[in-house]
XYZ file of C-alpha atoms in Angstrom:
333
model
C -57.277 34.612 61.651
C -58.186 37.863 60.217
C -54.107 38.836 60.197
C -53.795 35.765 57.806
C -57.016 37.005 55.723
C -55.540 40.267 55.388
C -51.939 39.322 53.929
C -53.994 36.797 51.279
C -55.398 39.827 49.908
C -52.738 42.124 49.694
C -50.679 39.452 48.202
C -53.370 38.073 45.681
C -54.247 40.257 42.967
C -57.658 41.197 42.286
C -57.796 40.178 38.854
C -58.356 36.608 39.653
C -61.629 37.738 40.487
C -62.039 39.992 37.366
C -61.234 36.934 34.877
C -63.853 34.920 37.314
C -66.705 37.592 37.073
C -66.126 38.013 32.818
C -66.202 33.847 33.003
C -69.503 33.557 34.562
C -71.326 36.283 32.564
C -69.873 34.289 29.354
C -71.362 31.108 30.671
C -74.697 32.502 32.290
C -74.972 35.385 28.782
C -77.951 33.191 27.509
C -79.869 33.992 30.837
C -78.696 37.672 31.830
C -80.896 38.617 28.159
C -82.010 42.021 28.950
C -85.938 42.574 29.315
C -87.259 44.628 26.228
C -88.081 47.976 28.118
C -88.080 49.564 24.526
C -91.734 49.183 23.781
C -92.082 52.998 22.906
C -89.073 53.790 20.733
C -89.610 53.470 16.949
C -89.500 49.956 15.529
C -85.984 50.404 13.246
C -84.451 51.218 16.907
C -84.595 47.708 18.238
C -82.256 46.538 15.513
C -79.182 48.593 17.415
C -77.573 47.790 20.772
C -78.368 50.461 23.556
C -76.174 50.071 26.081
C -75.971 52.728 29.082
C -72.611 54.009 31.067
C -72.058 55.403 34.491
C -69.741 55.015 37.361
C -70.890 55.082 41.386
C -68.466 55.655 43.944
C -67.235 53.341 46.630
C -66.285 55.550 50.348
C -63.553 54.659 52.059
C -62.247 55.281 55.562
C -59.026 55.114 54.106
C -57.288 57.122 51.647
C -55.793 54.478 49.432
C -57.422 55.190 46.787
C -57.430 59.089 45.578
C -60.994 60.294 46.508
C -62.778 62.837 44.369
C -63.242 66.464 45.221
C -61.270 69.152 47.457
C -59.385 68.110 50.588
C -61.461 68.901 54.075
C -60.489 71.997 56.317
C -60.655 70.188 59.386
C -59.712 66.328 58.605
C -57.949 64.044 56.152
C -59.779 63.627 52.554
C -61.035 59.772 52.784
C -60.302 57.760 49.568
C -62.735 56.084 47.567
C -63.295 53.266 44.185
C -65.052 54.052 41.845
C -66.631 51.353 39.840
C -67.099 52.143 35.880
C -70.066 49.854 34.620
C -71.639 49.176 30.988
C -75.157 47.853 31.066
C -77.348 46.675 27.932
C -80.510 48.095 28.132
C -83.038 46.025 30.362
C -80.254 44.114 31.607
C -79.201 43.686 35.393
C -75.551 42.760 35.161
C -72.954 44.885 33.448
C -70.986 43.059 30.778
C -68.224 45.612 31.492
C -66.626 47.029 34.914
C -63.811 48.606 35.382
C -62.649 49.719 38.776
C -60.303 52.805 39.305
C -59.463 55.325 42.069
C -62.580 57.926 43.317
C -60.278 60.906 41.214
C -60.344 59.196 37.911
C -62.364 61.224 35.221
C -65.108 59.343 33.843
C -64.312 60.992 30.329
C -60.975 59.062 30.454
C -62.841 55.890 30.744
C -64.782 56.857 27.995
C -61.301 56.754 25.794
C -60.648 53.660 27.166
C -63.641 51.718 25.984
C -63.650 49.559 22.704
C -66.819 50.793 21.418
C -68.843 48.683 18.460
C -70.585 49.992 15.648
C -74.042 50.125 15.124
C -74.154 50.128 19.004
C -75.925 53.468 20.688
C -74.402 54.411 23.796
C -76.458 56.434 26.426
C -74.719 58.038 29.512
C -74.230 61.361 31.854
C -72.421 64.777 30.720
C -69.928 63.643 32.582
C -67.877 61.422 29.814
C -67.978 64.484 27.666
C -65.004 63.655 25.213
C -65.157 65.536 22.005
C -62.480 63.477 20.677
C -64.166 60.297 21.391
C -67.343 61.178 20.002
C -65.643 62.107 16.633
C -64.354 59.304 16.375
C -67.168 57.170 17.156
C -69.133 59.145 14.351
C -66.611 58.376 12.054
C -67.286 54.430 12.231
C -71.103 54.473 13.092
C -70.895 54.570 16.238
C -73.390 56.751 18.299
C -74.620 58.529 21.301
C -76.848 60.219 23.554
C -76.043 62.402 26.174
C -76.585 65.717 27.794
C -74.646 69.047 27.151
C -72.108 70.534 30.055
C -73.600 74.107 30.544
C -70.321 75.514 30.322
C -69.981 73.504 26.496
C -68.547 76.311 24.027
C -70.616 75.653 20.460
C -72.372 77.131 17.387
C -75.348 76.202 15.673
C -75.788 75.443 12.121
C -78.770 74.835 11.440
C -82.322 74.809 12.688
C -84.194 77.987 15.026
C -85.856 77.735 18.606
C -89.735 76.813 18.520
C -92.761 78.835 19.139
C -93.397 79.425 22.882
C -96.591 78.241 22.645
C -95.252 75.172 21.525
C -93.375 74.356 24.829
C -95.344 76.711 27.240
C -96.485 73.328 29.349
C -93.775 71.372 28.356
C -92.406 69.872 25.150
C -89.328 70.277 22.504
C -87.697 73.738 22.514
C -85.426 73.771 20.193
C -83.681 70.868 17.663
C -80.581 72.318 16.290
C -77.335 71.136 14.533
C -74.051 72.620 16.354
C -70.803 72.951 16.204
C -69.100 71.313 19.443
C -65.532 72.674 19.752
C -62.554 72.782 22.144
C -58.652 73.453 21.297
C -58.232 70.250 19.451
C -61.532 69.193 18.333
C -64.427 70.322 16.005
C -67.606 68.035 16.528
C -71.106 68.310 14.171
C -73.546 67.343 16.338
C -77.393 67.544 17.090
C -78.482 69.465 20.513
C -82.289 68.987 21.725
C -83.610 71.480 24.223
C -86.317 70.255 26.256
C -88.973 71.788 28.778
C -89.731 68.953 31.468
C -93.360 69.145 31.800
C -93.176 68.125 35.435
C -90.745 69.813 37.028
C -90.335 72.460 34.572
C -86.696 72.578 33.922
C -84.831 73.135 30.800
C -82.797 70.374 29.851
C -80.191 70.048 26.815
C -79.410 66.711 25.183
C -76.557 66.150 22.583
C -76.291 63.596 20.160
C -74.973 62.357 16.825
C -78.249 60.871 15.608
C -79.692 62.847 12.846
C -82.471 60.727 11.619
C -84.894 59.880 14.669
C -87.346 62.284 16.499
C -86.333 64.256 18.973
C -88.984 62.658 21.340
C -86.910 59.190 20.946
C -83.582 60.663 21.930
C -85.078 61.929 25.064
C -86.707 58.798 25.967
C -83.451 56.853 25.361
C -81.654 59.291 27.705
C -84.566 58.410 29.897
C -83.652 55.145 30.023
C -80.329 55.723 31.373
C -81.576 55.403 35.105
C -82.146 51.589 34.813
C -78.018 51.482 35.982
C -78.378 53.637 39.091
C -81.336 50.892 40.287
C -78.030 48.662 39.930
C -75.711 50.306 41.822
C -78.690 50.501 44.605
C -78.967 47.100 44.580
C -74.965 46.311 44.814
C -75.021 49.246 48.182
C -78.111 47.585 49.668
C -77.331 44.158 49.919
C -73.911 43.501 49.552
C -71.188 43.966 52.006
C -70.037 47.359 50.328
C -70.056 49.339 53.763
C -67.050 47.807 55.406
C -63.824 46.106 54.429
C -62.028 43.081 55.644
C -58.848 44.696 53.819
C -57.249 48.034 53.770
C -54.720 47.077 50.791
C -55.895 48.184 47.273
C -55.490 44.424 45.922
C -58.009 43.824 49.272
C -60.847 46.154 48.539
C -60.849 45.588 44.827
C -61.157 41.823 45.662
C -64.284 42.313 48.283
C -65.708 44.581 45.244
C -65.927 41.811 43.122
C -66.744 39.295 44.976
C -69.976 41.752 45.439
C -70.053 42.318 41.497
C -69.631 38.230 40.954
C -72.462 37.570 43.861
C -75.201 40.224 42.370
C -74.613 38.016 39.038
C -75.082 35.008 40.679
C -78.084 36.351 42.627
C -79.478 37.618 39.287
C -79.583 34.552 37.532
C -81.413 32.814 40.483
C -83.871 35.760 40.151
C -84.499 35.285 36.539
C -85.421 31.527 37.300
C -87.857 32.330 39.955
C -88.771 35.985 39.707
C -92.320 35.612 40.554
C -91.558 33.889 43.860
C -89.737 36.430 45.524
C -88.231 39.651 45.152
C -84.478 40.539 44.773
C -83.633 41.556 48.382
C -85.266 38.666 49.419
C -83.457 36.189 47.881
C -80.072 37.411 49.218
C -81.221 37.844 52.677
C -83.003 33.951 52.447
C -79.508 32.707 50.982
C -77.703 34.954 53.520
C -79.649 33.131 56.572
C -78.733 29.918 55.276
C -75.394 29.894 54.577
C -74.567 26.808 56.792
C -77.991 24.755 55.237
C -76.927 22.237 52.302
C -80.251 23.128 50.700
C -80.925 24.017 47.005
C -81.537 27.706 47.436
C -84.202 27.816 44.124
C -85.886 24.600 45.240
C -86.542 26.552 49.077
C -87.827 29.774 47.027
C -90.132 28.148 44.406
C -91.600 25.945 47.544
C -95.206 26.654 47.413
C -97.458 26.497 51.168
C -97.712 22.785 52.333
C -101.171 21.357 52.333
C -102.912 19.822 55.618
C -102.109 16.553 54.613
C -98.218 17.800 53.623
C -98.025 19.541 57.235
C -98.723 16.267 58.762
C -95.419 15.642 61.209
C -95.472 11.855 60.809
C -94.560 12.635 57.515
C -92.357 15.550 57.788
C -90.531 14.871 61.148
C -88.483 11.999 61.719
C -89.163 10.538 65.698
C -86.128 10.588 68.115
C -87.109 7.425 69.635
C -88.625 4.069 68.652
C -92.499 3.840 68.882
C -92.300 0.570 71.076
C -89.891 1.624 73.409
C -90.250 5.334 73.633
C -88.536 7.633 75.969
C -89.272 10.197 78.889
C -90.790 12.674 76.252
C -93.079 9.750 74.787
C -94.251 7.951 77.373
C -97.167 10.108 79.102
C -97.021 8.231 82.631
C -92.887 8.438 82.982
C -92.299 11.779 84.976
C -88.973 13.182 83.643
């Protein structure tokens, strides 16, 4: 009964689910390797781990989790989970999540996570956390990110280009600032870029001194791999509606999608040039209540003649000899 569903998940915590997901990307690590979608950054680069950060937000129809943003005139503000994600660089599972209420600031996630050094970290302005990034410069860690417009800084070194440099597009400044707030005084590098497609002016902070400013923009760049996976978690898993309006409830159904699109990906990887993503899920999906290997249906190539032939491929209801109403031609049913 759905009642009896319901109380199981308010009274089972979520993290059962958690510890499951971190145990199968342990056990499947060896075939989640990201794809090398570095081809064009410079060659000392690939030595480093890039790994990219965002958050996407889960509605809700209820509020019990805080949702993000003023309360409506008219209605009640509905609540909403967000889910914090860290993705290596041409992978498609996160080794990280982290799931919080719509409200939380992504910059206090940020503070949260253990970072490693030597590992370069790419995400929105929205983790801007001066403290964090001095700290992460202290032990080698780094990043690359964009600058809030409202940051207050001053530069140290380095003057704006020649317009004629960036007229169509191109590199307009690359400075060294000062990033400060009340408690924190940050050196950094900020890049000013010219889009030459859309034609906007674009500002990108970092704490790597010793690269091009081409290759920090391209590594920011690459940050949009994670929103094709939060696409892919909205599209095809059951993210839309909840069997559970507990918190313990919705973080388990969220989950259960994260531990699925893992499970999914893996099967991908072993037979990626049979069928796309969404297709996969939706053949699995379809056969839920088929005892069939699911990679032996979808590397299947097109029977033959010979392999069509139904003597071969459809057992008979009835004996040969004796046949029944649908065999014998001359018995009228």
């Amino acid at each position: 009964a759905k009642s009896t569903l319901s109380d199981a998940n308010i009274n089972r915590d979520s993290e059962v689910f958690a510890s499951i997901y971190t145990l199968l990307y342990d056990h499947y690590r060896d075939k989640l390797t990201p794809e090398d979608c570095c081809l064009m950054l410079a060659e000392d680069l690939k030595n480093y781990k890039l790994e990219i950060i965002d958050s996407s937000t889960v509605s809700l129809f209820v509020n019990v989790f805080k949702g993000a943003g003023r309360n409506p005139i008219d209605s009640k503000k509905k609540g909403g989970l967000k889910v914090h994600a860290k993705l290596p660089l041409g992978g498609s599972v996160p080794d990280l999540i982290a799931l919080s209420e719509a409200a939380c600031n992504d910059k206090t996630y940020l503070g949260q996570l253990e970072a490693d050094c030597g590992t370069i970290y790419i995400y929105d302005k929205g983790y801007a956390n001066y403290g964090v990034w001095s700290d992460w410069s202290d032990k080698g860690t780094f990043f690359v990110t964009r600058l809030n417009e409202n940051a207050s800084f001053k530069v140290l070194e380095g003057v704006p280009n020649h317009i004629s440099t960036y007229a169509d597009g191109g590199v307009i400044s690359d400075q060294v600032i000062e990033l400060s707030n009340s408690n924190t005084a940050l050196k950094a590098r900020m890049i000013v870029y010219k889009d030459p497609e859309s034609g906007k002016v674009l500002k990108f902070v970092s704490n790597m001194f010793d690269y091009d400013a081409l290759i920090i923009i391209q590594l920011y760049k690459y940050r949009w791999n994670i929103e094709v996976l939060f696409k892919r978690l909205k599209q095809n898993f059951q993210l839309a509606y909840f069997f559970s309006d507990s918190p313990e409830g919705i973080k388990t159904q969220v989950w259960i999608a994260l531990i699925a699109n893992l499970i999914f990906s893996v099967i991908h990887k072993q037979c990626k040039e049979a069928e796309i993503f969404t297709t996969i899920v939706s053949m699995a999906a379809n056969n839920m209540v088929s005892y069939v290997s699911l990679i032996k249906i979808i590397t299947t190539t097109r029977l033959n003649e010979a392999e069509r032939d139904l003597e071969i491929i459809q057992l008979t209801i009835f004996d040969k000899t004796k046949g029944g109403i649908s065999v014998k031609k001359n018995k009228s049913p």
